[in-house]
PDB file of C-alpha atoms in Angstrom:
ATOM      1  CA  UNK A 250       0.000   0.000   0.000  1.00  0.00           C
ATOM      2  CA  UNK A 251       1.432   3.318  -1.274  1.00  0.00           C
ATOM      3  CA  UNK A 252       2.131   5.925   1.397  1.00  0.00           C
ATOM      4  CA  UNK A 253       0.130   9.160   1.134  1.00  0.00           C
ATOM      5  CA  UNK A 254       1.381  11.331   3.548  1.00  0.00           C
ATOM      6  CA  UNK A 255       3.757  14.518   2.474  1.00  0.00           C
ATOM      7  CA  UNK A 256       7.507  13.781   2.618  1.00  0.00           C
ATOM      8  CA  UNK A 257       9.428  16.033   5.175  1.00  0.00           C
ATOM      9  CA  UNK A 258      11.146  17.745   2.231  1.00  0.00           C
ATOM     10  CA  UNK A 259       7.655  18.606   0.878  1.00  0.00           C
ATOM     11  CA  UNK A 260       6.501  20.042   4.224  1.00  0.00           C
ATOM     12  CA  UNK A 261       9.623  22.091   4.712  1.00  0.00           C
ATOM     13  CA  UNK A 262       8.736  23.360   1.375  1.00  0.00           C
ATOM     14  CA  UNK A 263       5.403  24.278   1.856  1.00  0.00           C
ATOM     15  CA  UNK A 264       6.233  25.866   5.157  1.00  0.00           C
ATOM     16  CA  UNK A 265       8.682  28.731   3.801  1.00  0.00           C
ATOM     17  CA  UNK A 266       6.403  28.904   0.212  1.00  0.00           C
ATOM     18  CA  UNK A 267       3.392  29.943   2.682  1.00  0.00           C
ATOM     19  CA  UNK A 268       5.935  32.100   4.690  1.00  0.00           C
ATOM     20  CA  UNK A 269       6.990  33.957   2.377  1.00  0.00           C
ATOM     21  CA  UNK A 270       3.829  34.397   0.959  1.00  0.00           C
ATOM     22  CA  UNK A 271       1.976  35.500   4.291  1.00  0.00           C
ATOM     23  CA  UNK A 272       5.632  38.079   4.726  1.00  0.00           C
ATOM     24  CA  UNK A 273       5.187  39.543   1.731  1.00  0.00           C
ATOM     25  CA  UNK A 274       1.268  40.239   1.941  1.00  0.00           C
ATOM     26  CA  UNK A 275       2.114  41.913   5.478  1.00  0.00           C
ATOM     27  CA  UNK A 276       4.786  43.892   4.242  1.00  0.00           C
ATOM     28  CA  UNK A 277       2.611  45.481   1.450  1.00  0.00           C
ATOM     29  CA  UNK A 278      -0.418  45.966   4.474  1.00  0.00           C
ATOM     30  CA  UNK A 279       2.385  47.843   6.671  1.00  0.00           C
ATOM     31  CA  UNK A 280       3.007  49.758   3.769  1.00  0.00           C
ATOM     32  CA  UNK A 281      -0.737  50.848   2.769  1.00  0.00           C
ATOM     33  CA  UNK A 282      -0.890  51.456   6.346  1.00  0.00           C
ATOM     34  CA  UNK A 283       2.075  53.898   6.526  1.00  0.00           C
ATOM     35  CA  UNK A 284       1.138  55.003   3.172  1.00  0.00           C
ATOM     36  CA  UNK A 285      -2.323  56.522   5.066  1.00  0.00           C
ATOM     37  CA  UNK A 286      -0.414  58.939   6.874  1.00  0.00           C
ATOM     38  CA  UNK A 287       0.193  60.847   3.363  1.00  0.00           C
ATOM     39  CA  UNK A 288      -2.616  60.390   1.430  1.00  0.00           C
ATOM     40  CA  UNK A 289      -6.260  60.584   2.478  1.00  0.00           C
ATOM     41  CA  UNK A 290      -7.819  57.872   3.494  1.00  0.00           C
ATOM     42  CA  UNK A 291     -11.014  57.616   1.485  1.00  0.00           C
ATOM     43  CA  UNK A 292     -13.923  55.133   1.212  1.00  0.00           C
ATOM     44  CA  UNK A 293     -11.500  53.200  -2.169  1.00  0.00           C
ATOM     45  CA  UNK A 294      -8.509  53.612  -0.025  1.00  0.00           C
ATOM     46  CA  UNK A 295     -10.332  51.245   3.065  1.00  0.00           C
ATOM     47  CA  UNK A 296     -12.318  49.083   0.938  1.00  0.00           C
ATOM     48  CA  UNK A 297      -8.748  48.123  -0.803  1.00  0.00           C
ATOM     49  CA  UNK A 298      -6.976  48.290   2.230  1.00  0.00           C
ATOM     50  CA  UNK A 299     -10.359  45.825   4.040  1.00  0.00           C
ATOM     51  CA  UNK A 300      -9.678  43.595   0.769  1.00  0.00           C
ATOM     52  CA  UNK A 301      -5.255  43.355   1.911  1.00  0.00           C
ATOM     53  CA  UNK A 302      -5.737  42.788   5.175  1.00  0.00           C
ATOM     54  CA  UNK A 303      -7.766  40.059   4.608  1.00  0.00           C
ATOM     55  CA  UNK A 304      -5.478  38.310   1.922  1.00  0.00           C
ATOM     56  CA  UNK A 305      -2.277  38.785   4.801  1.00  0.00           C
ATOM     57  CA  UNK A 306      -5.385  36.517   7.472  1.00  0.00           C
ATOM     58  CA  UNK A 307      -5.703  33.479   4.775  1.00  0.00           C
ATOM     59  CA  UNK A 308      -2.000  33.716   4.083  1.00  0.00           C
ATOM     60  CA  UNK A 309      -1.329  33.654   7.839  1.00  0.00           C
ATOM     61  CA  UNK A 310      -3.671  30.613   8.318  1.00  0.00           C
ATOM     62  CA  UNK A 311      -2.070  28.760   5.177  1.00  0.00           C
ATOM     63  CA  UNK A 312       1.434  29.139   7.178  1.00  0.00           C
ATOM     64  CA  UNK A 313       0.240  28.201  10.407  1.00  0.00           C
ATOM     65  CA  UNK A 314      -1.784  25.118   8.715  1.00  0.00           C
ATOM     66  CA  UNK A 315       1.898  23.917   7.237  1.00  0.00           C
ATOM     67  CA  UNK A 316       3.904  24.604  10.478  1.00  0.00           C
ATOM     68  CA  UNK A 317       1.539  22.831  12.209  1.00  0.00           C
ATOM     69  CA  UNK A 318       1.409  19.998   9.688  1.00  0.00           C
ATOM     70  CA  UNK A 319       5.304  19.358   9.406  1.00  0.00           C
ATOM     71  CA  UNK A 320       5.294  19.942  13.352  1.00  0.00           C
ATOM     72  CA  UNK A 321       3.093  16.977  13.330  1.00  0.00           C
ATOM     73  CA  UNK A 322       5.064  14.603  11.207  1.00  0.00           C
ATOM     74  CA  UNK A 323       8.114  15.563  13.273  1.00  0.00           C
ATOM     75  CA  UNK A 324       6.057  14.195  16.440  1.00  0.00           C
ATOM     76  CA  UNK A 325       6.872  18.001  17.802  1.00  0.00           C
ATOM     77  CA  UNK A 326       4.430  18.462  20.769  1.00  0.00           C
ATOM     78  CA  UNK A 327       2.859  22.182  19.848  1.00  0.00           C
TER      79      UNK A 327
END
């Protein structure tokens, strides 16, 4: 019977793929956030920034689902 579960290699993988991703998304919300300071914040300006802040949540939740997945198949209590 053919093992399904993820290698370690693929987990490690998937872990800094979803890192970076979820980095990047929060560095470009600091910066709309910082950007606010110079430019007026109008209804376009929160709706985009609403829209941002919620693609940095689902990229935070795909990293902590693949921590916690290569966490488990390294038998690392959390």
């Amino acid at each position: 019977m053919a093992n399904h579960k993820p290698s370690l290699k693929r987990l490690q993988q998937r872990l800094r793929f979803t890192f970076a991703i979820y980095t990047d998304l929060a560095g470009a919300t600091c910066e709309m956030m910082v950007a606010f300071e110079f430019i007026p914040l109008t209804a376009k300006n929160r709706a985009m920034f609403l829209i941002q802040h919620q693609h940095e949540i689902t990229a935070q939740a795909a990293y902590v689902k693949a921590r916690n997945a290569l966490t488990v198949a390294l038998a690392i209590p959390s």
